[in-house]
PDB file of C-alpha atoms in Angstrom:
ATOM      1  CA  MET A  45      -7.881  10.707  12.206  1.00 48.00           C
ATOM      2  CA  ASP A  46      -6.288  14.085  11.489  1.00 56.00           C
ATOM      3  CA  LYS A  47      -3.650  14.933   8.903  1.00 61.00           C
ATOM      4  CA  TRP A  48      -1.489  14.688  11.701  1.00 72.00           C
ATOM      5  CA  GLU A  49      -1.836  11.462  13.122  1.00 74.00           C
ATOM      6  CA  TYR A  50      -2.281  10.389   9.842  1.00 69.00           C
ATOM      7  CA  THR A  51       1.647  11.456   9.051  1.00 77.00           C
ATOM      8  CA  ALA A  52       2.390   9.576  12.390  1.00 81.00           C
ATOM      9  CA  GLN A  53       0.234   6.077  11.205  1.00 79.00           C
ATOM     10  CA  MET A  54       2.358   6.058   8.396  1.00 79.00           C
ATOM     11  CA  ALA A  55       5.646   6.284   9.935  1.00 83.00           C
ATOM     12  CA  TRP A  56       5.406   4.137  12.649  1.00 85.00           C
ATOM     13  CA  GLN A  57       3.839   1.803   9.227  1.00 82.00           C
ATOM     14  CA  ALA A  58       7.152   2.163   7.558  1.00 86.00           C
ATOM     15  CA  ILE A  59       9.190   2.027  10.884  1.00 89.00           C
ATOM     16  CA  LEU A  60       7.706  -1.550  12.017  1.00 88.00           C
ATOM     17  CA  SER A  61       8.372  -2.691   8.212  1.00 87.00           C
ATOM     18  CA  ARG A  62      11.798  -1.724   8.604  1.00 89.00           C
ATOM     19  CA  VAL A  63      11.916  -3.801  11.791  1.00 91.00           C
ATOM     20  CA  GLN A  64      10.061  -6.467  10.981  1.00 90.00           C
ATOM     21  CA  THR A  65      12.311  -6.831   7.798  1.00 91.00           C
ATOM     22  CA  MET A  66      15.594  -7.181  10.275  1.00 91.00           C
ATOM     23  CA  LYS A  67      13.997  -9.178  12.745  1.00 91.00           C
ATOM     24  CA  SER A  68      13.492 -11.959   9.724  1.00 91.00           C
ATOM     25  CA  GLU A  69      17.111 -11.016   8.283  1.00 91.00           C
ATOM     26  CA  GLY A  70      18.175 -12.517  11.107  1.00 93.00           C
ATOM     27  CA  LYS A  71      19.224  -8.654  14.120  1.00 93.00           C
ATOM     28  CA  THR A  72      19.023  -9.103  17.318  1.00 94.00           C
ATOM     29  CA  LEU A  73      16.647  -7.085  19.086  1.00 94.00           C
ATOM     30  CA  GLN A  74      19.204  -4.930  20.666  1.00 95.00           C
ATOM     31  CA  GLN A  75      20.922  -4.753  17.363  1.00 95.00           C
ATOM     32  CA  ILE A  76      18.229  -4.081  16.151  1.00 94.00           C
ATOM     33  CA  ALA A  77      17.032  -1.276  18.659  1.00 93.00           C
ATOM     34  CA  ASP A  78      20.828  -0.013  18.456  1.00 95.00           C
ATOM     35  CA  ILE A  79      19.881   1.067  14.625  1.00 94.00           C
ATOM     36  CA  ILE A  80      16.576   2.714  15.724  1.00 92.00           C
ATOM     37  CA  GLY A  81      18.093   4.627  18.663  1.00 92.00           C
ATOM     38  CA  VAL A  82      15.745   2.142  21.495  1.00 90.00           C
ATOM     39  CA  LYS A  83      17.548   2.241  24.809  1.00 87.00           C
ATOM     40  CA  ASN A  84      15.358  -0.468  25.641  1.00 87.00           C
ATOM     41  CA  ARG A  85      15.253  -3.399  23.721  1.00 90.00           C
ATOM     42  CA  SER A  86      12.105  -5.074  24.700  1.00 91.00           C
ATOM     43  CA  LEU A  87      10.160  -1.989  23.304  1.00 90.00           C
ATOM     44  CA  ILE A  88      10.922  -3.754  20.209  1.00 91.00           C
ATOM     45  CA  GLY A  89      10.208  -7.199  21.154  1.00 90.00           C
ATOM     46  CA  GLU A  90       6.714  -5.256  22.492  1.00 89.00           C
ATOM     47  CA  TRP A  91       6.556  -3.918  18.629  1.00 88.00           C
ATOM     48  CA  LEU A  92       6.824  -6.647  16.675  1.00 88.00           C
ATOM     49  CA  ASN A  93       4.160  -8.658  19.386  1.00 86.00           C
ATOM     50  CA  GLY A  94       1.342  -6.281  18.315  1.00 81.00           C
ATOM     51  CA  ASN A  95       1.378  -5.126  21.819  1.00 78.00           C
ATOM     52  CA  ARG A  96       2.846  -1.286  21.497  1.00 75.00           C
ATOM     53  CA  GLU A  97       2.909   1.643  18.639  1.00 73.00           C
ATOM     54  CA  ALA A  98       5.785   3.656  18.058  1.00 67.00           C
ATOM     55  CA  ALA A  99       2.376   6.425  16.690  1.00 64.00           C
ATOM     56  CA  ASN A 100       1.730   6.441  19.570  1.00 72.00           C
ATOM     57  CA  ALA A 101       5.896   7.648  20.941  1.00 79.00           C
ATOM     58  CA  PRO A 102       6.621  11.771  20.436  1.00 84.00           C
ATOM     59  CA  PHE A 103       6.766  12.917  17.278  1.00 84.00           C
ATOM     60  CA  SER A 104      10.116  14.319  17.316  1.00 87.00           C
ATOM     61  CA  ASN A 105      10.628  10.626  17.935  1.00 88.00           C
ATOM     62  CA  LEU A 106       8.956   9.219  15.030  1.00 88.00           C
ATOM     63  CA  MET A 107      11.054  11.865  12.526  1.00 89.00           C
ATOM     64  CA  SER A 108      13.927  10.074  14.804  1.00 91.00           C
ATOM     65  CA  TYR A 109      14.152   6.897  13.740  1.00 92.00           C
ATOM     66  CA  LEU A 110      12.673   7.265   9.736  1.00 91.00           C
ATOM     67  CA  GLU A 111      15.589   9.301   9.583  1.00 91.00           C
ATOM     68  CA  ARG A 112      18.248   6.600  11.346  1.00 92.00           C
ATOM     69  CA  LEU A 113      16.080   4.154   9.138  1.00 91.00           C
ATOM     70  CA  GLY A 114      17.508   6.380   6.191  1.00 90.00           C
ATOM     71  CA  LEU A 115      14.042   6.703   5.472  1.00 87.00           C
ATOM     72  CA  ASP A 116      12.685  10.866   4.315  1.00 83.00           C
ATOM     73  CA  TYR A 117      10.311  12.064   7.047  1.00 78.00           C
ATOM     74  CA  GLN A 118       9.315  14.851   4.399  1.00 75.00           C
ATOM     75  CA  ASP A 119       7.256  11.379   2.751  1.00 75.00           C
ATOM     76  CA  PHE A 120       5.467  11.422   4.934  1.00 74.00           C
ATOM     77  CA  PHE A 121       3.618  14.612   5.329  1.00 71.00           C
ATOM     78  CA  PRO A 122       0.458  15.220   3.599  1.00 62.00           C
ATOM     79  CA  ALA A 123       1.095  17.500   0.345  1.00 55.00           C
ATOM     80  CA  ARG A 124      -1.325  20.814  -0.837  1.00 56.00           C
ATOM     81  CA  ALA A 125      -3.203  19.275  -3.027  1.00 68.00           C
ATOM     82  CA  PRO A 126      -3.380  15.238  -3.697  1.00 83.00           C
ATOM     83  CA  GLU A 127      -3.794  13.925  -7.459  1.00 87.00           C
ATOM     84  CA  ILE A 128      -5.695  11.294  -9.220  1.00 92.00           C
ATOM     85  CA  ARG A 129      -6.094   9.811 -12.437  1.00 92.00           C
ATOM     86  CA  ARG A 130      -8.097   6.923 -13.973  1.00 93.00           C
ATOM     87  CA  VAL A 131      -5.686   3.840 -14.743  1.00 89.00           C
ATOM     88  CA  SER A 132      -7.068   3.945 -18.396  1.00 80.00           C
ATOM     89  CA  SER A 133      -5.144   4.702 -21.649  1.00 71.00           C
ATOM     90  CA  HIS A 134      -3.966   8.648 -21.513  1.00 83.00           C
ATOM     91  CA  ALA A 135      -6.081   9.857 -18.778  1.00 87.00           C
ATOM     92  CA  PRO A 136      -5.853  13.185 -18.006  1.00 90.00           C
ATOM     93  CA  THR A 137      -4.315  13.850 -13.856  1.00 89.00           C
ATOM     94  CA  GLU A 138      -6.715  16.090 -12.152  1.00 87.00           C
ATOM     95  CA  LYS A 139      -6.337  17.784  -8.288  1.00 84.00           C
ATOM     96  CA  VAL A 140      -8.205  16.340  -5.645  1.00 84.00           C
ATOM     97  CA  GLN A 141     -10.058  19.698  -4.848  1.00 77.00           C
ATOM     98  CA  GLY A 142     -12.888  21.316  -4.267  1.00 73.00           C
ATOM     99  CA  LYS A 143     -16.082  21.751  -1.900  1.00 73.00           C
ATOM    100  CA  ASN A 144     -17.696  18.370  -3.224  1.00 81.00           C
ATOM    101  CA  LEU A 145     -16.008  15.734  -2.140  1.00 84.00           C
ATOM    102  CA  GLN A 146     -16.469  12.531  -0.333  1.00 86.00           C
ATOM    103  CA  GLU A 147     -14.835   9.905   1.601  1.00 86.00           C
ATOM    104  CA  LEU A 148     -12.914   6.821   1.120  1.00 87.00           C
ATOM    105  CA  SER A 149     -11.893   4.220   3.914  1.00 85.00           C
ATOM    106  CA  VAL A 150      -8.652   2.987   2.486  1.00 87.00           C
ATOM    107  CA  TYR A 151      -7.212  -0.181   3.676  1.00 81.00           C
ATOM    108  CA  ASP A 152      -3.299  -1.623   4.853  1.00 66.00           C
ATOM    109  CA  VAL A 153      -3.633  -5.514   3.596  1.00 54.00           C
ATOM    110  CA  ALA A 154      -0.481  -6.552   2.716  1.00 45.00           C
ATOM    111  CA  GLY A 155       1.436  -8.455   4.410  1.00 36.00           C
ATOM    112  CA  ALA A 156       1.703 -11.816   5.421  1.00 34.00           C
ATOM    113  CA  GLY A 157      -1.684 -14.049   6.462  1.00 40.00           C
ATOM    114  CA  PRO A 158      -4.009 -15.706   5.222  1.00 43.00           C
ATOM    115  CA  ALA A 159      -6.347 -14.337   2.537  1.00 46.00           C
ATOM    116  CA  ILE A 160      -9.280 -12.886   3.683  1.00 50.00           C
ATOM    117  CA  ASP A 161     -12.034 -10.303   2.666  1.00 59.00           C
ATOM    118  CA  ILE A 162     -11.786  -7.123   2.535  1.00 61.00           C
ATOM    119  CA  THR A 163     -14.609  -6.310   4.548  1.00 57.00           C
ATOM    120  CA  GLU A 164     -13.082  -8.324   7.703  1.00 60.00           C
ATOM    121  CA  LEU A 165     -10.242  -5.702   7.608  1.00 67.00           C
ATOM    122  CA  THR A 166     -10.581  -2.634  10.031  1.00 74.00           C
ATOM    123  CA  PRO A 167     -10.053   1.093   7.822  1.00 79.00           C
ATOM    124  CA  LEU A 168      -6.065   2.724   7.998  1.00 79.00           C
ATOM    125  CA  PHE A 169      -7.946   6.286   7.168  1.00 82.00           C
ATOM    126  CA  SER A 170     -10.268   8.091   4.804  1.00 83.00           C
ATOM    127  CA  VAL A 171      -9.080   9.695   1.522  1.00 84.00           C
ATOM    128  CA  TYR A 172     -11.057  12.572  -0.491  1.00 85.00           C
ATOM    129  CA  ALA A 173     -11.865  12.613  -3.825  1.00 87.00           C
ATOM    130  CA  PRO A 174     -14.268  13.738  -6.432  1.00 88.00           C
ATOM    131  CA  PRO A 175     -17.265  11.651  -6.661  1.00 90.00           C
ATOM    132  CA  SER A 176     -17.172  10.976 -10.434  1.00 89.00           C
ATOM    133  CA  TYR A 177     -14.472   8.974  -8.649  1.00 91.00           C
ATOM    134  CA  LEU A 178     -15.964   7.244  -5.793  1.00 87.00           C
ATOM    135  CA  ARG A 179     -18.513   5.774  -7.445  1.00 89.00           C
ATOM    136  CA  GLN A 180     -16.175   3.941  -9.591  1.00 91.00           C
ATOM    137  CA  ALA A 181     -14.847   2.582  -6.596  1.00 92.00           C
ATOM    138  CA  ASP A 182     -15.953   0.307  -3.252  1.00 89.00           C
ATOM    139  CA  PHE A 183     -12.650   0.472  -1.107  1.00 87.00           C
ATOM    140  CA  ALA A 184      -9.016   1.817  -1.621  1.00 90.00           C
ATOM    141  CA  ILE A 185      -5.551   0.342  -0.912  1.00 88.00           C
ATOM    142  CA  LEU A 186      -2.940   1.809  -0.081  1.00 87.00           C
ATOM    143  CA  VAL A 187       0.249   0.920  -2.352  1.00 87.00           C
ATOM    144  CA  ASP A 188       3.939  -0.207  -0.315  1.00 81.00           C
ATOM    145  CA  GLY A 189       6.650  -1.099  -3.019  1.00 82.00           C
ATOM    146  CA  HIS A 190       7.547  -0.106  -6.119  1.00 87.00           C
ATOM    147  CA  SER A 191       6.990  -2.785  -8.507  1.00 89.00           C
ATOM    148  CA  MET A 192       4.380  -0.911 -10.667  1.00 90.00           C
ATOM    149  CA  GLU A 193       5.980   2.391 -10.921  1.00 89.00           C
ATOM    150  CA  PRO A 194       5.960   4.427 -13.285  1.00 88.00           C
ATOM    151  CA  LEU A 195       2.390   3.722 -13.246  1.00 89.00           C
ATOM    152  CA  ILE A 196       1.671   3.521  -9.185  1.00 90.00           C
ATOM    153  CA  PRO A 197       3.975   5.547  -7.182  1.00 87.00           C
ATOM    154  CA  HIS A 198       4.933   4.106  -3.798  1.00 85.00           C
ATOM    155  CA  ARG A 199       2.721   4.659  -0.991  1.00 84.00           C
ATOM    156  CA  SER A 200      -0.400   5.670  -3.308  1.00 90.00           C
ATOM    157  CA  VAL A 201      -3.784   4.586  -2.956  1.00 92.00           C
ATOM    158  CA  VAL A 202      -5.321   3.085  -5.775  1.00 93.00           C
ATOM    159  CA  GLY A 203      -9.008   2.843  -6.099  1.00 93.00           C
ATOM    160  CA  VAL A 204     -10.493  -0.690  -5.894  1.00 92.00           C
ATOM    161  CA  LYS A 205     -14.142  -2.346  -7.387  1.00 93.00           C
ATOM    162  CA  LYS A 206     -15.123  -4.748  -6.503  1.00 89.00           C
ATOM    163  CA  ASP A 207     -17.085  -8.439  -8.568  1.00 85.00           C
ATOM    164  CA  ALA A 208     -15.765  -6.242 -11.946  1.00 88.00           C
ATOM    165  CA  PRO A 209     -16.267  -8.009 -14.850  1.00 88.00           C
ATOM    166  CA  PHE A 210     -12.778  -9.047 -15.869  1.00 89.00           C
ATOM    167  CA  LEU A 211     -10.856  -7.524 -18.579  1.00 91.00           C
ATOM    168  CA  ALA A 212      -7.405  -9.059 -19.755  1.00 92.00           C
ATOM    169  CA  ASN A 213      -4.268  -6.450 -19.371  1.00 93.00           C
ATOM    170  CA  GLU A 214      -6.000  -4.689 -16.902  1.00 94.00           C
ATOM    171  CA  LEU A 215      -5.237  -4.121 -13.355  1.00 94.00           C
ATOM    172  CA  TYR A 216      -6.318  -6.180 -10.774  1.00 94.00           C
ATOM    173  CA  ALA A 217      -5.687  -6.276  -7.085  1.00 91.00           C
ATOM    174  CA  ALA A 218      -5.488 -10.392  -5.605  1.00 89.00           C
ATOM    175  CA  ARG A 219      -4.740 -11.657  -1.685  1.00 84.00           C
ATOM    176  CA  ILE A 220      -1.822 -14.199  -2.775  1.00 78.00           C
ATOM    177  CA  PRO A 221      -1.657 -16.634   1.180  1.00 69.00           C
ATOM    178  CA  TYR A 222       0.584 -15.825   3.157  1.00 66.00           C
ATOM    179  CA  GLU A 223       1.802 -12.809   1.028  1.00 68.00           C
ATOM    180  CA  GLY A 224       0.112 -10.222   1.575  1.00 73.00           C
ATOM    181  CA  MET A 225      -1.565  -8.047  -1.328  1.00 80.00           C
ATOM    182  CA  VAL A 226      -0.270  -7.269  -4.249  1.00 85.00           C
ATOM    183  CA  ILE A 227      -0.940  -4.517  -7.871  1.00 90.00           C
ATOM    184  CA  LYS A 228      -0.110  -6.414 -11.183  1.00 92.00           C
ATOM    185  CA  ARG A 229      -1.462  -6.148 -14.661  1.00 93.00           C
ATOM    186  CA  VAL A 230      -3.486  -9.474 -15.164  1.00 94.00           C
ATOM    187  CA  GLY A 231      -2.799 -10.911 -18.634  1.00 94.00           C
ATOM    188  CA  VAL A 232      -4.007 -14.803 -20.311  1.00 94.00           C
ATOM    189  CA  ASP A 233      -2.145 -17.980 -21.033  1.00 94.00           C
ATOM    190  CA  ARG A 234      -5.351 -19.295 -23.019  1.00 91.00           C
ATOM    191  CA  GLN A 235      -2.891 -23.077 -23.773  1.00 92.00           C
ATOM    192  CA  LYS A 236      -2.109 -23.037 -20.746  1.00 94.00           C
ATOM    193  CA  ASN A 237      -5.348 -21.742 -19.023  1.00 93.00           C
ATOM    194  CA  GLU A 238      -3.381 -19.381 -16.969  1.00 94.00           C
ATOM    195  CA  PHE A 239      -3.312 -15.955 -15.492  1.00 93.00           C
ATOM    196  CA  VAL A 240      -0.294 -13.447 -15.930  1.00 94.00           C
ATOM    197  CA  PHE A 241       0.252 -11.285 -13.272  1.00 93.00           C
ATOM    198  CA  LYS A 242       2.642  -9.057 -14.875  1.00 93.00           C
ATOM    199  CA  SER A 243       4.866  -5.976 -12.761  1.00 91.00           C
ATOM    200  CA  GLU A 244       4.628  -2.464 -14.689  1.00 91.00           C
ATOM    201  CA  ASN A 245       8.541  -1.510 -13.465  1.00 91.00           C
ATOM    202  CA  PRO A 246      11.453  -2.819 -15.811  1.00 91.00           C
ATOM    203  CA  ASN A 247      13.541  -4.207 -13.994  1.00 91.00           C
ATOM    204  CA  LYS A 248      11.854  -8.388 -13.799  1.00 88.00           C
ATOM    205  CA  GLU A 249      15.037  -9.644 -11.968  1.00 90.00           C
ATOM    206  CA  SER A 250      14.014  -8.017  -8.874  1.00 88.00           C
ATOM    207  CA  TYR A 251       9.902  -8.163  -9.897  1.00 88.00           C
ATOM    208  CA  PRO A 252       9.293 -11.345 -11.908  1.00 91.00           C
ATOM    209  CA  ASP A 253       5.845 -11.983 -13.389  1.00 90.00           C
ATOM    210  CA  PHE A 254       4.581 -15.418 -12.105  1.00 90.00           C
ATOM    211  CA  ARG A 255       1.140 -18.042 -12.924  1.00 92.00           C
ATOM    212  CA  LEU A 256      -0.965 -19.287 -11.382  1.00 90.00           C
ATOM    213  CA  GLY A 257      -3.946 -21.741 -12.590  1.00 92.00           C
ATOM    214  CA  ILE A 258      -7.081 -19.250 -13.792  1.00 89.00           C
ATOM    215  CA  ALA A 259      -9.751 -20.871 -11.259  1.00 87.00           C
ATOM    216  CA  GLU A 260      -6.978 -20.393  -8.738  1.00 86.00           C
ATOM    217  CA  ALA A 261      -6.437 -17.175  -9.831  1.00 84.00           C
ATOM    218  CA  GLU A 262     -10.236 -15.974  -9.316  1.00 83.00           C
ATOM    219  CA  GLN A 263     -10.117 -16.792  -6.055  1.00 84.00           C
ATOM    220  CA  ILE A 264      -8.088 -14.505  -5.216  1.00 85.00           C
ATOM    221  CA  ILE A 265      -8.297 -11.630  -7.224  1.00 90.00           C
ATOM    222  CA  VAL A 266     -10.045  -8.685  -4.865  1.00 87.00           C
ATOM    223  CA  GLY A 267     -11.062  -6.179  -7.642  1.00 91.00           C
ATOM    224  CA  ARG A 268      -9.738  -3.868 -10.707  1.00 94.00           C
ATOM    225  CA  VAL A 269      -7.639  -0.966  -9.990  1.00 95.00           C
ATOM    226  CA  VAL A 270     -10.054   1.835 -11.421  1.00 95.00           C
ATOM    227  CA  TRP A 271      -7.984   4.872 -10.409  1.00 95.00           C
ATOM    228  CA  VAL A 272      -4.456   5.922  -8.516  1.00 94.00           C
ATOM    229  CA  MET A 273      -4.497   9.133  -6.169  1.00 92.00           C
ATOM    230  CA  TRP A 274      -0.654  10.383  -4.549  1.00 87.00           C
ATOM    231  CA  GLY A 275       0.887  13.090  -2.707  1.00 79.00           C
ATOM    232  CA  TYR A 276      -2.704  12.497  -0.534  1.00 73.00           C
TER     233      TYR A 276
END
């Protein structure tokens, strides 16, 4: 997938997410079509059923859909030099550049559905990073949301290490059945024998912490987050 195909795919994912939200809020297909500027409401139904993707539409149409949905099209264009850093304290930020960059698959596993293994999914796209970073991660996940800001920006990519030893208060990716993938800082309440999943965003009303029993939580933790990349 080249950078322009990637841009179109990312735009489509954002458009579909907004369409799904509007449908869940009770808007009709015609209302959604009117908002986006699509003449045929049946096209919206095909998007929702997975029979057709707007990513295959003319590029100008995609940009128009984004604008009508209040999304900034510039957010979907590739930056000249992505940045990457480890999630450990005081880790420096580095530019992703040079001739020895290596490829790593990125999965977009947000959204409803049963808990499944990452190996059962098809990669959404790939990113390139220095070997020292790729050796730490088995795969990468696209972060869609603001719950971990400012530490992890919306639509950044995080590297995840499977089967990493558990360390309290580190960052982990977890698959919540019928809710989707989340990235959270995971603490331990030993008195209650629970894991505490915490957002970095200080707005706790919008991004509240939640708890799961340790035995239950261990079944859904996918791996430890070891680095974050943005501007790719």
